[in-house]
Short mmCIF file of C-alpha atoms in Angstrom, two decimals:
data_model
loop_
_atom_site.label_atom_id
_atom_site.label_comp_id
_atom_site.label_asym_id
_atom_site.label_seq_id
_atom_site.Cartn_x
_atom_site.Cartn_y
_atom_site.Cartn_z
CA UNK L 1 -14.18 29.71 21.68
CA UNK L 2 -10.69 29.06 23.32
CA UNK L 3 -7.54 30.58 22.18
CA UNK L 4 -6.40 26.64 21.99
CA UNK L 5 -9.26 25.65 20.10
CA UNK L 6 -8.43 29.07 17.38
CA UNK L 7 -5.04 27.96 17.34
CA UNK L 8 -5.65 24.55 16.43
CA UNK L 9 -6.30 24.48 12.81
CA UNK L 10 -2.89 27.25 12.18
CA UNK L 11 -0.80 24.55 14.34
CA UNK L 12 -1.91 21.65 12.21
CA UNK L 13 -0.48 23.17 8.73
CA UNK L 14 2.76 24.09 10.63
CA UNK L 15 2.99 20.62 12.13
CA UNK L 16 2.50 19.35 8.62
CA UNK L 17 5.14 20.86 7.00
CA UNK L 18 7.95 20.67 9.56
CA UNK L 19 7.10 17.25 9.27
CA UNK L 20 7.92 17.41 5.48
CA UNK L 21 11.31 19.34 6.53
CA UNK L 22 12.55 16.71 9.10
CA UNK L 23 11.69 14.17 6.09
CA UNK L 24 13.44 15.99 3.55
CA UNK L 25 16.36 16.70 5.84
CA UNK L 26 16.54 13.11 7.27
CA UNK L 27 16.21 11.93 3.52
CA UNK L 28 19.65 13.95 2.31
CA UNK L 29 21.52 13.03 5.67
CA UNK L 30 20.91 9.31 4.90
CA UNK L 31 22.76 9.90 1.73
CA UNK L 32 26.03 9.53 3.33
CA UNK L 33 27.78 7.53 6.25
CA UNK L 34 29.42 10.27 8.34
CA UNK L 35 25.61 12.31 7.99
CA UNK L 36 23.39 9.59 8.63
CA UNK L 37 24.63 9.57 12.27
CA UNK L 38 23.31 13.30 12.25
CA UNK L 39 19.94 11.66 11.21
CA UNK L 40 20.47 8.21 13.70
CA UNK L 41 20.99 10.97 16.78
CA UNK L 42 17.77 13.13 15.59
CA UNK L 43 15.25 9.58 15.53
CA UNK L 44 17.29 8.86 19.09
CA UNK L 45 16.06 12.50 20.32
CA UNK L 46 12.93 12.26 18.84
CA UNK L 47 12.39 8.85 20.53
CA UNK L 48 13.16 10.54 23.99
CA UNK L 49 10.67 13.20 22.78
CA UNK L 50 7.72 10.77 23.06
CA UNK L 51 8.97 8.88 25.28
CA UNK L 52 8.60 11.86 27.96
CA UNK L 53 5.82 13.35 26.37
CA UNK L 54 3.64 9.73 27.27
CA UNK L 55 4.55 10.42 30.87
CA UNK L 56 3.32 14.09 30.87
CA UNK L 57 6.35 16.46 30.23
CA UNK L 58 5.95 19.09 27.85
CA UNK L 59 9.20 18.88 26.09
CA UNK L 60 10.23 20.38 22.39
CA UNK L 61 10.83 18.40 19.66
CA UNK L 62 14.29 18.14 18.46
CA UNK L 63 15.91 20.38 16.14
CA UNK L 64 18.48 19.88 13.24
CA UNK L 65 20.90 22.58 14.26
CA UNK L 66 19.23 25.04 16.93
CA UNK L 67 18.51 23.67 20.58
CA UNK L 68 18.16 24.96 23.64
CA UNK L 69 20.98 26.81 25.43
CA UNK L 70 21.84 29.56 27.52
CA UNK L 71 23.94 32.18 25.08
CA UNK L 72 22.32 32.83 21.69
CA UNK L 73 26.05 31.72 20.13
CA UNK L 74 25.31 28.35 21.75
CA UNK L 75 21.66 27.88 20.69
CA UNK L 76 22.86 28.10 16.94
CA UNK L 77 24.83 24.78 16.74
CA UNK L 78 23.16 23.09 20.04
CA UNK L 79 20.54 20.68 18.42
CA UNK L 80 23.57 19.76 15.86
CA UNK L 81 25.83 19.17 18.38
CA UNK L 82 23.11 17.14 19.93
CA UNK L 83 22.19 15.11 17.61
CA UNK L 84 25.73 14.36 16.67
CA UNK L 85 26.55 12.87 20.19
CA UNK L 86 23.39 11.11 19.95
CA UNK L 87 24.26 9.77 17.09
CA UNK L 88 27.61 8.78 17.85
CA UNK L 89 26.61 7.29 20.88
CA UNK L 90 23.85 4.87 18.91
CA UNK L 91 26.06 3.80 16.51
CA UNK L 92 29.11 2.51 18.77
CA UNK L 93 26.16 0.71 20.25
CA UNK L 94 24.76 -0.80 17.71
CA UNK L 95 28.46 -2.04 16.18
CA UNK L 96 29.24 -3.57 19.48
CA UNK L 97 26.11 -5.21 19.51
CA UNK L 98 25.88 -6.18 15.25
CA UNK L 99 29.72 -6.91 15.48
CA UNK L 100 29.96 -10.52 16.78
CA UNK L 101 27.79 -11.77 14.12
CA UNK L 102 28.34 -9.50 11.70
CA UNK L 103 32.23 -10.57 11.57
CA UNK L 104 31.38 -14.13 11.50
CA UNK L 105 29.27 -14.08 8.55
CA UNK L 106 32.31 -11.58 6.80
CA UNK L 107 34.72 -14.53 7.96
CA UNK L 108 32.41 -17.04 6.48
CA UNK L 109 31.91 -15.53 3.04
CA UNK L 110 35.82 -15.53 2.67
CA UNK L 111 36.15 -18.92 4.02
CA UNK L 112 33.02 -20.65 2.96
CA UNK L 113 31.22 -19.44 -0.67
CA UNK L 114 34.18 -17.44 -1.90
CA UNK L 115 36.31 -20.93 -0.59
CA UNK L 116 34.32 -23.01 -2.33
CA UNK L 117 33.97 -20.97 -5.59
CA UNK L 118 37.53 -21.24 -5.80
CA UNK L 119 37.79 -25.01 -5.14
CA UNK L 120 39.11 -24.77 -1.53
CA UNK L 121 36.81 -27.76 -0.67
CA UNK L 122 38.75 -28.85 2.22
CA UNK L 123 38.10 -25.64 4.17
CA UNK L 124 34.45 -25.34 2.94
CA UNK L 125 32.70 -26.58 6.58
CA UNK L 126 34.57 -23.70 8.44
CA UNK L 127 32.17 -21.11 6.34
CA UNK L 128 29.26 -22.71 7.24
CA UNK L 129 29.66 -23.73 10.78
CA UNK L 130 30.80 -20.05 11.47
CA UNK L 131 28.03 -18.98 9.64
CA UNK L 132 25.83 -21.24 11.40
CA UNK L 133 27.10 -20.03 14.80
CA UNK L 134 26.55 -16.12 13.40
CA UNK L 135 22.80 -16.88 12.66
CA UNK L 136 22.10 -18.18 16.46
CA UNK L 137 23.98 -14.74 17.21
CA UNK L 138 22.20 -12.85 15.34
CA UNK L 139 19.25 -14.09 16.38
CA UNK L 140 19.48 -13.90 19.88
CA UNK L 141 20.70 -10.58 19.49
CA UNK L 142 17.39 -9.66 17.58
CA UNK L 143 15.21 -10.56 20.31
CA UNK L 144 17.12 -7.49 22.31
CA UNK L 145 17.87 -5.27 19.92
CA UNK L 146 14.61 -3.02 18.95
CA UNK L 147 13.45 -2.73 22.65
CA UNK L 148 17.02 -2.26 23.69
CA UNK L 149 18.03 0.95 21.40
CA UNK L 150 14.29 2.65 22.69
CA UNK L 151 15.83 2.30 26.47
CA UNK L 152 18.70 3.80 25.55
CA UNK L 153 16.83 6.64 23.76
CA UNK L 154 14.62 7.00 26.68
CA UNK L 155 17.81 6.98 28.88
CA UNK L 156 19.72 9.03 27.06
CA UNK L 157 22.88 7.04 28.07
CA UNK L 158 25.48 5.33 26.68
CA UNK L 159 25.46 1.64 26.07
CA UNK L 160 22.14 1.21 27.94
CA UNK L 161 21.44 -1.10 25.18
CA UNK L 162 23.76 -3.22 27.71
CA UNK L 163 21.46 -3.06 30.49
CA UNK L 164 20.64 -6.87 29.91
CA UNK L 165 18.50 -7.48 33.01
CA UNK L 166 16.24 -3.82 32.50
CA UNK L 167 16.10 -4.66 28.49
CA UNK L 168 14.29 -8.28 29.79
CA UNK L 169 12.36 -6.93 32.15
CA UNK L 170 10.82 -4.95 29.67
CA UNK L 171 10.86 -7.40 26.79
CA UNK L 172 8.44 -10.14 29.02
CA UNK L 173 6.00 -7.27 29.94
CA UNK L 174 5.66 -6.42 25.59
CA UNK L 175 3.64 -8.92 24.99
CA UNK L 176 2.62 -9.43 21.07
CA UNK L 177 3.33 -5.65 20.61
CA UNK L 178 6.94 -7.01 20.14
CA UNK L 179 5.91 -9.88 17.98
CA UNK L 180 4.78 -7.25 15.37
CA UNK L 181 6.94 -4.62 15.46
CA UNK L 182 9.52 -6.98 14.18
CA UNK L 183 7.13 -8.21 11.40
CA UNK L 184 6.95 -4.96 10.00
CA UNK L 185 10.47 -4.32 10.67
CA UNK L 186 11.14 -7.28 8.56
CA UNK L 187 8.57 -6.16 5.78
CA UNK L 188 9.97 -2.68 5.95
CA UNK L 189 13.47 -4.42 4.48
CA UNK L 190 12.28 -6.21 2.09
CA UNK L 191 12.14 -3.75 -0.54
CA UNK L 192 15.74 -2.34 0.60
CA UNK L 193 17.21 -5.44 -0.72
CA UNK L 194 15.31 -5.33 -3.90
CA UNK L 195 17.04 -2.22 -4.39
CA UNK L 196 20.40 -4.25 -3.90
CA UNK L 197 19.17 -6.44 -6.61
CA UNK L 198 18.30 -3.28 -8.94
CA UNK L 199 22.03 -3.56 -10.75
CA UNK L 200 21.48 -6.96 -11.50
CA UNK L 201 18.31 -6.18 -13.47
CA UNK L 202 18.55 -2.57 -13.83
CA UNK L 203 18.37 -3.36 -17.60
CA UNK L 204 14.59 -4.99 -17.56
CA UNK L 205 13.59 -2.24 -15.04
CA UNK L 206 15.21 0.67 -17.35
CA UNK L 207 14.73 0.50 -20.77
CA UNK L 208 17.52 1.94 -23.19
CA UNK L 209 19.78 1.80 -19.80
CA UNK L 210 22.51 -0.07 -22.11
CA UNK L 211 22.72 3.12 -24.56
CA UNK L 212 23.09 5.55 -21.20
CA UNK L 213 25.45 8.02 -21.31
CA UNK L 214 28.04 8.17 -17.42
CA UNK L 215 26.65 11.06 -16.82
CA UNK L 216 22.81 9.80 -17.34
CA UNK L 217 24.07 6.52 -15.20
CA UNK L 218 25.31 8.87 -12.50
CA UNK L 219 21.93 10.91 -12.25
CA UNK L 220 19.97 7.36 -11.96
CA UNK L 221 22.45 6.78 -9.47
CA UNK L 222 21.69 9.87 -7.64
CA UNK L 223 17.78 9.43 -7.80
CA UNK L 224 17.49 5.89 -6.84
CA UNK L 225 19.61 6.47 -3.27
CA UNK L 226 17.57 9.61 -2.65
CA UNK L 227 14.33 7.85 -2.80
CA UNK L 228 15.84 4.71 -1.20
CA UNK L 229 17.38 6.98 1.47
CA UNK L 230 14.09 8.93 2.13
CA UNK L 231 12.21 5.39 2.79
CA UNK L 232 15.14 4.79 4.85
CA UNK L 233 14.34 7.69 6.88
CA UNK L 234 10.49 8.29 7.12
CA UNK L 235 10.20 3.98 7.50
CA UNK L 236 12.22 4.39 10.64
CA UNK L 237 10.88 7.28 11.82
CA UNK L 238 7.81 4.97 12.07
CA UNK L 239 9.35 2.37 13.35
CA UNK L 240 11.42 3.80 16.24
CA UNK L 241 8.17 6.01 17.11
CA UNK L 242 6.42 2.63 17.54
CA UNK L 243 9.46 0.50 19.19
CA UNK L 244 9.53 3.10 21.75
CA UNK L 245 5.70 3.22 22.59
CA UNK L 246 5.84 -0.25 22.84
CA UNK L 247 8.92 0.01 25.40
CA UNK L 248 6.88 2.73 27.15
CA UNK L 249 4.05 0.56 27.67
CA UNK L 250 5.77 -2.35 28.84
CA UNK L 251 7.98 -0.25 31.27
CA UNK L 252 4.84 0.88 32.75
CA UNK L 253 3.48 -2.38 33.41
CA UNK L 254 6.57 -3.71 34.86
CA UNK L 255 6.64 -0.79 37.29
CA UNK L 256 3.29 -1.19 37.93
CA UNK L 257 4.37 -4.96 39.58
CA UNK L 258 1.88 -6.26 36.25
CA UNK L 259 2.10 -10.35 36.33
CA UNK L 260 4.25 -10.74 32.96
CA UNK L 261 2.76 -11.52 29.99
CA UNK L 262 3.05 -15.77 30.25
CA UNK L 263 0.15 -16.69 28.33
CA UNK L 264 1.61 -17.63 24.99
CA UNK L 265 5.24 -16.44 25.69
CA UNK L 266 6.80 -19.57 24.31
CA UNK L 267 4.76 -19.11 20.76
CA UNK L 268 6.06 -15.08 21.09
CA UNK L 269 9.18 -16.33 21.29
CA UNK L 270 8.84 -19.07 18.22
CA UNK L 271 7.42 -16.20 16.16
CA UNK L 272 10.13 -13.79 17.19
CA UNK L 273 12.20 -16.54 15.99
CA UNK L 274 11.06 -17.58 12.95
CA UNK L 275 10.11 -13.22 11.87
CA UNK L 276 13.69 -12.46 12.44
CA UNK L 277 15.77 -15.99 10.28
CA UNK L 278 13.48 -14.37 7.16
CA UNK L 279 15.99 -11.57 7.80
CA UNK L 280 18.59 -13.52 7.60
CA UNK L 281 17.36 -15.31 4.37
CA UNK L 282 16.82 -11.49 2.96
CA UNK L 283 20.51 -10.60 3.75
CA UNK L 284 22.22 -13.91 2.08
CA UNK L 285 20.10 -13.35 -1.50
CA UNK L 286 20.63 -9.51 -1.21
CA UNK L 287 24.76 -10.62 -0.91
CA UNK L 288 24.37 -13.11 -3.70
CA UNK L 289 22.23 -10.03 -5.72
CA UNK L 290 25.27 -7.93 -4.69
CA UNK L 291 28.76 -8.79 -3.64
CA UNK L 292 29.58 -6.11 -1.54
CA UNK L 293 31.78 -7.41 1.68
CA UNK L 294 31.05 -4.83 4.00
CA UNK L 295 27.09 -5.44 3.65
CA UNK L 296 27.45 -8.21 6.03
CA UNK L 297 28.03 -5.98 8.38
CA UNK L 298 25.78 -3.21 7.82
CA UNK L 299 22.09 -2.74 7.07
CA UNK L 300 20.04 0.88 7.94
CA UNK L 301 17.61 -1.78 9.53
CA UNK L 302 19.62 -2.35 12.80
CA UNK L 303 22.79 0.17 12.01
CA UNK L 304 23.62 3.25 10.67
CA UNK L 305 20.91 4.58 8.80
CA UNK L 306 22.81 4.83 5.37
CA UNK L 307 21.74 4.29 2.02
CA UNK L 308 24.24 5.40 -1.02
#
């Protein structure tokens, strides 16, 4: 018997549980803003991780705090400092991108359905053209935007998720691999606004919730963002895994000179389409569940991966 093959089953319990730490870590750092970009540069290493791995390199997985480094002094704090630039870097990419429709749709509530709820009919049809116009945005940004962030995690660059014409060229070799991944993507939110909802109808969910004491409402509090934020976490970690296989298999048929994928690109398109406006329908009844301004421009989905 090989030592690999006597090493197997002790690496699979090992594998196992730091899989359960990276959860429970990711979970906790998804609790606040300034942390979850800790967690948003980790998935962004960890994407890299595979993404070499499928072409061959042996390469270590990424850690929360140690890394590799040439003084011991250095090692200590070099997967943290890692995963903070990382992090940094995928979020000012991600606002740049989010931010064009993202402000529109923050313009339109004030101008269009907080307008009109306060009788300012004559300025009602700015709201909804702008909103209108932040929809097309959004949408075309959509088609980009999954594909795009895995090429800048397999880069390892800053605003790569800029490099329009390498982000197409792998988009029209994804075939229905991209079609999918946004489903899910879009299924994976769903419950994230039901959680928005939860105040609305936390009293049929919770019984006696009326008769709870702050301190009782603050530990609900506490629980229901920890388990939101840990499905935060371990659903992207699935998700960016997969976005990133599918970018690696799409980059190697484009540099393999692979016709693209024309067959049925129009009806990818249409479905792309169509996958990503039920986003958009999730977002406006998770702000009517929830009037918080700033969620217009924010959702763990497609930003920062923050739940509190």
């Amino acid at each position: 018997m090989s030592v690999a093959a006597t090493n197997a089953p002790r690496a699979l319990p090992v594998r196992a549980l730091r899989m359960v730490l990276d959860l429970c870590v990711g979970a906790v750092l998804c609790m606040t803003p300034v942390t979850a970009i800790v967690a948003q540069g980790w998935l962004m290493r960890r994407m890299r991780v595979a993404f070499e791995r499928g072409r061959g390199e042996r390469v270590a997985p990424p850690g929360w705090l140690f890394g590799p480094a040439e003084r011991r002094l250095g090692r200590l704090f070099a997967g943290l400092a890692g995963n903070v630039r990382e992090g940094f870097s995928a979020t000012v990419s991600l606002g740049l991108m989010i931010g064009p429709f993202a402000a529109l749709w923050m313009f339109a509530w004030w101008a269009g359905w907080d307008n009109s709820f306060n009788k300012g009919y004559e300025q009602a049809g700015v709201g909804q053209t702008l909103f209108g116009i932040g929809i097309l945005i959004f949408l075309g940004t959509m088609l980009h935007l999954p594909l795009a962030l895995a090429h800048q995690a397999a880069t390892g660059r800053w605003f790569a998720v800029f490099d329009w014409r390498a982000v197409r060229r792998v988009v029209t070799h994804a075939g229905w691999g991209h079609v999918w991944l946004a489903l899910c993507m879009v299924l994976f939110a769903v419950p994230l606004f039901g959680r928005r909802g939860l105040p609305v109808f936390v009293e049929d969910v919770v019984p006696g919730f009326a008769d709870f004491t702050p301190e009782q409402v603050d530990g609900l509090l506490f629980v229901t963002n920890l388990a939101t934020a840990a499905y935060v976490f371990a659903g992207l970690f699935v998700l960016r895994l997969w976005s990133m296989r599918i970018y690696a298999r799409a980059l190697e048929r484009a540099e393999a000179g692979q016709p693209r994928w024309r067959l049925g690109r129009g009806a990818r398109g249409a479905a792309l389409v169509v996958i990503w406006f039920g986003l958009v329908v999730l977002i406006v009844v998770g702000q009517f569940l929830n009037h918080s301004w700033w969620a217009w421009g924010h959702h763990p989905l497609y930003g920062v991966p923050w739940w509190g």
